[in-house]
mmCIF file of C-alpha atoms in Angstrom:
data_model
loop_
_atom_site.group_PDB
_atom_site.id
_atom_site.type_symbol
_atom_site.label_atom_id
_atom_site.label_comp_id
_atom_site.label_asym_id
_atom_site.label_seq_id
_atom_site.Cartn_x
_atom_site.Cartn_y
_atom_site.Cartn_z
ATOM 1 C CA UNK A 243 -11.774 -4.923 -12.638
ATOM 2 C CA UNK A 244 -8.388 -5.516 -11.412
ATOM 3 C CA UNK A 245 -7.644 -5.082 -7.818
ATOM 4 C CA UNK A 246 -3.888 -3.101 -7.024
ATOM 5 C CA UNK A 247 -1.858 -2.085 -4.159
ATOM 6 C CA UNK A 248 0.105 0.381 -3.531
ATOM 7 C CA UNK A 249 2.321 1.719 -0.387
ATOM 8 C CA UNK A 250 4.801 4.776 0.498
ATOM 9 C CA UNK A 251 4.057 7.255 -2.338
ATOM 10 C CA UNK A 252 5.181 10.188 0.046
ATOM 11 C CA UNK A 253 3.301 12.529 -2.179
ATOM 12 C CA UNK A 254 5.415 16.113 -1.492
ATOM 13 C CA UNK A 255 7.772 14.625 0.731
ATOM 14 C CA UNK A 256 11.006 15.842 -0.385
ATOM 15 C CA UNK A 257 13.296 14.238 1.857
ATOM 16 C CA UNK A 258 12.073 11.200 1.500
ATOM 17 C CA UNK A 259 13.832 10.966 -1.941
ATOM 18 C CA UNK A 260 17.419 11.286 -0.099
ATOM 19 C CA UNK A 261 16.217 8.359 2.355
ATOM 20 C CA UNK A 262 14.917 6.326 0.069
ATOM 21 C CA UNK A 263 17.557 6.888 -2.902
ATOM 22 C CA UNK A 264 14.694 8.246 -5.402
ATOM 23 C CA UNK A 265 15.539 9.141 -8.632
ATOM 24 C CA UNK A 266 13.635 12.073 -8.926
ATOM 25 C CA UNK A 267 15.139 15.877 -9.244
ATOM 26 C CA UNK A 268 12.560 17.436 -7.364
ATOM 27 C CA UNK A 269 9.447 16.586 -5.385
ATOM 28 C CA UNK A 270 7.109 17.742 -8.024
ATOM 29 C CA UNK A 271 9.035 15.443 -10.505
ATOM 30 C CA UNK A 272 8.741 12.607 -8.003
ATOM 31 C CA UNK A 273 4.982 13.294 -7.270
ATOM 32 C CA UNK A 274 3.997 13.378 -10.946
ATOM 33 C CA UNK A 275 5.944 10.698 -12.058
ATOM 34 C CA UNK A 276 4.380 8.552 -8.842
ATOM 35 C CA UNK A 277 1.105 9.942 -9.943
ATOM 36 C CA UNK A 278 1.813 8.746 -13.538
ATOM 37 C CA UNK A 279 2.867 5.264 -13.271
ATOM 38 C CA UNK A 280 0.102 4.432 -10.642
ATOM 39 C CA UNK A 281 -2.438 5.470 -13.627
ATOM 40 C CA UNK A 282 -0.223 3.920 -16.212
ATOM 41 C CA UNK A 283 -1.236 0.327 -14.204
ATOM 42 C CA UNK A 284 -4.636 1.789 -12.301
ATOM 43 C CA UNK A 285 -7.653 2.320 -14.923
ATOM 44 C CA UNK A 286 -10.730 3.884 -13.786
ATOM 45 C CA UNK A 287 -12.936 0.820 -12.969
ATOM 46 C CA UNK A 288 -10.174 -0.680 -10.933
ATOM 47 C CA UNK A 289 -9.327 -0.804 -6.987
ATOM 48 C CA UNK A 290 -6.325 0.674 -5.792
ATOM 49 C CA UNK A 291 -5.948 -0.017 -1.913
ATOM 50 C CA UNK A 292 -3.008 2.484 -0.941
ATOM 51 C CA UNK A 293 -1.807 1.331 1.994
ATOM 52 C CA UNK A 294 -0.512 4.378 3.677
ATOM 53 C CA UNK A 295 1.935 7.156 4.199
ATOM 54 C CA UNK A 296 0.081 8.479 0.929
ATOM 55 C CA UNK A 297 1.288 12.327 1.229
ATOM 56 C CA UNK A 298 2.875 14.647 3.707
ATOM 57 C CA UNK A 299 0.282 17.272 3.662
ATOM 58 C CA UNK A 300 -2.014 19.492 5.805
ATOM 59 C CA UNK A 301 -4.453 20.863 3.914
ATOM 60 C CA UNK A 302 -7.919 18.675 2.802
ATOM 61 C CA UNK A 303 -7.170 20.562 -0.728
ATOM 62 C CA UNK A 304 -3.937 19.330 -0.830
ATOM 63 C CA UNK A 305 -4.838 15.859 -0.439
ATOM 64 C CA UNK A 306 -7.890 15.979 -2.920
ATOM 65 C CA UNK A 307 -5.333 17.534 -5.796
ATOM 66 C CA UNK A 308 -3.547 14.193 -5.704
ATOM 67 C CA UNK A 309 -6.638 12.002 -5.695
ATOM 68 C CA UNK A 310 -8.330 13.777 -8.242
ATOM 69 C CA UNK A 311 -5.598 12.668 -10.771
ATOM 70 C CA UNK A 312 -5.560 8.901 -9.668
ATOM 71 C CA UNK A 313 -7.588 6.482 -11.416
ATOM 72 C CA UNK A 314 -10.072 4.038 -10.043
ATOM 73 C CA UNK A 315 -11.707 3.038 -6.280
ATOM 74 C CA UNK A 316 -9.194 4.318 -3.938
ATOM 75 C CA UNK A 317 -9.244 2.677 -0.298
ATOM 76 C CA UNK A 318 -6.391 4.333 2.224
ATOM 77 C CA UNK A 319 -5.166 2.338 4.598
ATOM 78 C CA UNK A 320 -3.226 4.819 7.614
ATOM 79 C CA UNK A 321 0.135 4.881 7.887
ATOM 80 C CA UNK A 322 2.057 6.426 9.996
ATOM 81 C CA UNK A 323 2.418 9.948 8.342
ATOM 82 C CA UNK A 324 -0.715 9.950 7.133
ATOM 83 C CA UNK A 325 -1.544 13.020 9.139
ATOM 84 C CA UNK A 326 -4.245 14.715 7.350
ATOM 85 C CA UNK A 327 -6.765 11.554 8.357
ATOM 86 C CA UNK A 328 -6.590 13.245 12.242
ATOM 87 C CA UNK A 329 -8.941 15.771 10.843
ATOM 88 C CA UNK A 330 -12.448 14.638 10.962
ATOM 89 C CA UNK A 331 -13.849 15.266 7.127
ATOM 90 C CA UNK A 332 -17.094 13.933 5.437
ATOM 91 C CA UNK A 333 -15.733 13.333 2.382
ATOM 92 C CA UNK A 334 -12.830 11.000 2.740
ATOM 93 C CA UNK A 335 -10.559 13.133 0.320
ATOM 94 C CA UNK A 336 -11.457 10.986 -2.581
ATOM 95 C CA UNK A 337 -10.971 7.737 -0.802
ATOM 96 C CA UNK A 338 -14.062 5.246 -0.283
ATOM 97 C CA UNK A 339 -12.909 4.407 3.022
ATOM 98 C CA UNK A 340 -9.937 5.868 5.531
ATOM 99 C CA UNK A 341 -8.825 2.457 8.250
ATOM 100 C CA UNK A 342 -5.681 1.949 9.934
ATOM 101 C CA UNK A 343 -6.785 -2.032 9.173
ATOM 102 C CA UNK A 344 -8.597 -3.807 6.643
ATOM 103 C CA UNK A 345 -9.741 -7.554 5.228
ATOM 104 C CA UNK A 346 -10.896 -7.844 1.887
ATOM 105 C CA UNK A 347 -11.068 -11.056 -0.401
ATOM 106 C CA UNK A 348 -10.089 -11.413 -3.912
ATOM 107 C CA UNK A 349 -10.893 -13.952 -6.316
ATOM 108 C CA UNK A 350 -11.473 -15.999 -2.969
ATOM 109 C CA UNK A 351 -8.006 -15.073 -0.955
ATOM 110 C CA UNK A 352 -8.018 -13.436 2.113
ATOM 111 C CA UNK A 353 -6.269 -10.495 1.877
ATOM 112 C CA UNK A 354 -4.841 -8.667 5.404
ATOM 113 C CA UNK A 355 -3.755 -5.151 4.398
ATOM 114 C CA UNK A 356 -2.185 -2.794 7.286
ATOM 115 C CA UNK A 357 0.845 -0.314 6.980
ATOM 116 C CA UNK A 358 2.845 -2.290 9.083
ATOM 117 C CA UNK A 359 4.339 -6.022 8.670
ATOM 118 C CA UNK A 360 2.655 -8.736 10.867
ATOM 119 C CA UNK A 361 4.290 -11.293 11.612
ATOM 120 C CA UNK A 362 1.374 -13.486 12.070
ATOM 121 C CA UNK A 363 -1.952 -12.245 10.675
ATOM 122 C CA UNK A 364 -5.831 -13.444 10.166
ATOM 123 C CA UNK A 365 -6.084 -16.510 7.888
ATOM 124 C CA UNK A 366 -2.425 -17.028 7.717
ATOM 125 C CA UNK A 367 -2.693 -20.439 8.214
ATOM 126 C CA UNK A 368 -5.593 -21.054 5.724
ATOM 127 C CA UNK A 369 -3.694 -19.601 3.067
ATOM 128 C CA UNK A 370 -4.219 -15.744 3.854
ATOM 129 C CA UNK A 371 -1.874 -13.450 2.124
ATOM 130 C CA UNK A 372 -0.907 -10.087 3.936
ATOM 131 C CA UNK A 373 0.284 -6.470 1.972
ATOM 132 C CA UNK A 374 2.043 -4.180 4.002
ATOM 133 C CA UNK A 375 4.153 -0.923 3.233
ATOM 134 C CA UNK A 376 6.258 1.023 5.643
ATOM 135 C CA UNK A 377 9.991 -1.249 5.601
ATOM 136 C CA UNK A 378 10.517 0.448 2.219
ATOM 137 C CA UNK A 379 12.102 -2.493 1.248
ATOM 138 C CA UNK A 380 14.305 -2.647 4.723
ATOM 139 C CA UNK A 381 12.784 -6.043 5.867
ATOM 140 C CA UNK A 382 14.201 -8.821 4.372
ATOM 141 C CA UNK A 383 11.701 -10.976 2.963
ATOM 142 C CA UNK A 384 10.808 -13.834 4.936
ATOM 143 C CA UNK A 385 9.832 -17.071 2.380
ATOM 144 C CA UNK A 386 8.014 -18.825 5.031
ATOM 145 C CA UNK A 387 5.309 -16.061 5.257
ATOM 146 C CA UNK A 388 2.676 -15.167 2.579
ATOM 147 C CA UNK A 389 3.468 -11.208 3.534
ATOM 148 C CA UNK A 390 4.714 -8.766 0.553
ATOM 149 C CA UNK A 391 5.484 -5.501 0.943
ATOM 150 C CA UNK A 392 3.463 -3.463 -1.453
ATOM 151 C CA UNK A 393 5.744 -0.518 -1.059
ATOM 152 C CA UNK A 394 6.784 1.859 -4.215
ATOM 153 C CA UNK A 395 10.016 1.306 -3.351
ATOM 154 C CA UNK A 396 9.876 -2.580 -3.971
ATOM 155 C CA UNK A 397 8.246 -2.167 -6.782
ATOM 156 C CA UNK A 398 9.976 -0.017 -9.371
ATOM 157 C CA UNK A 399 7.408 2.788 -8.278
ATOM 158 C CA UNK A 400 4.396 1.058 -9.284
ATOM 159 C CA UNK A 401 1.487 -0.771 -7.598
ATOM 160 C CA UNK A 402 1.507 -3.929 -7.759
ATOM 161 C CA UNK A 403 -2.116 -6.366 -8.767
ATOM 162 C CA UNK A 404 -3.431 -8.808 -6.852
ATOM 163 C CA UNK A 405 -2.217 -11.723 -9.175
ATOM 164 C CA UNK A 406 1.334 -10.166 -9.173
ATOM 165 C CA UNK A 407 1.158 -10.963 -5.182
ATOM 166 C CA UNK A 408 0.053 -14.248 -5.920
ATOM 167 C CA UNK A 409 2.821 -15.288 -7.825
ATOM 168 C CA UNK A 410 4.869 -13.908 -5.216
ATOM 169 C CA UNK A 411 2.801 -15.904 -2.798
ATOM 170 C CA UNK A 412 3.381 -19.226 -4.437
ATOM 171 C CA UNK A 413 7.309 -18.752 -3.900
ATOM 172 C CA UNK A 414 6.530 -19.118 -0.122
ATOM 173 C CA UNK A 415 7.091 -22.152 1.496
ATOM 174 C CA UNK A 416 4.499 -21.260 4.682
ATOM 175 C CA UNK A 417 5.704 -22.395 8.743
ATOM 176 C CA UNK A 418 3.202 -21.780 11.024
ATOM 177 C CA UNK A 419 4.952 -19.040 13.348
ATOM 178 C CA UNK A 420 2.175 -20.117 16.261
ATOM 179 C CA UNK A 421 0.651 -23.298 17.412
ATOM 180 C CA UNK A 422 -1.804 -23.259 13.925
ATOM 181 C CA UNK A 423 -1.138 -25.413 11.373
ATOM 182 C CA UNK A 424 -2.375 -24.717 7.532
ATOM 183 C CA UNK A 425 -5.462 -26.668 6.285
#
């Protein structure tokens, strides 16, 4: 099992191809090619943590098309136009679990995942790593903090695995931006 994330799809957001200078003819063409190179990387017994603004949509059935057609354990993490979580459902719509915030740890990493950047997080100064979307590549990267934004648009339009952060990771030269210091 191989652990991904994944930020920013904008599933059937068409403007957002304008603002964000995606290739894509259409919508549909930009949804199923998303949809496509997510499963291209994402097999079924993986995790994929998506950490929000998944799709621009109303409708629970909406939502469940796209899930349906993604591969492995999907986690959603709320971003800010993640709308559709406002209404209360049973089922998730496909996802596990539905947080605005979450800690998991892989191959013994803290991992802080939230839509937004931090600037400082849990764990950052024991070697902590935080995934973020929402900059869509806007915020320049900042080589004293293990942060790395997970976003489809930093990423050729692919989600990115765990050990692809950590090589990112061990690029960064951490400062403590508080009175912490790492140990």
């Amino acid at each position: 099992m191989t652990t991904f994330f994944t930020s920013d799809l904008h599933l059937q957001h068409d403007k957002i191809r304008g603002y964000c200078n995606r290739p894509w003819a259409s919508v549909d063409e930009m949804n199923d090619a998303l949809i496509e190179r997510y499963n291209e990387r994402v097999k079924p017994a993986d995790a994929a943590y998506i950490l929000g603004d998944f799709a621009l949509v109303k409708s629970p059935q909406e939502v469940m098309a796209f899930t349906k057609r993604m591969n492995g354990t999907k986690f959603l993490i709320q971003g800010n136009h993640d709308r559709f979580t406002k209404q209360r459902r049973d089922d998730n719509y496909g996802f596990v679990k539905i947080t605005p915030y979450h800690e998991i740890k892989v191959n013994g990493t803290k991992v802080v995942l939230c839509h937004y950047p931090l600037l400082s997080f849990n764990g950052m100064h024991r070697g902590a790593y935080h995934c973020h979307g929402h900059s869509h590549g806007s915020l320049k990267r900042d080589m004293t903090v293990r942060r790395y934004d997970v976003g489809v648009d930093c990423n050729n339009f692919y989600p990115i695995s765990f050990e692809e952060v950590a090589v990112e990771m061990a690029k960064v030269t951490f400062k403590p931006v508080d009175h912490h210091e790492e140990m």
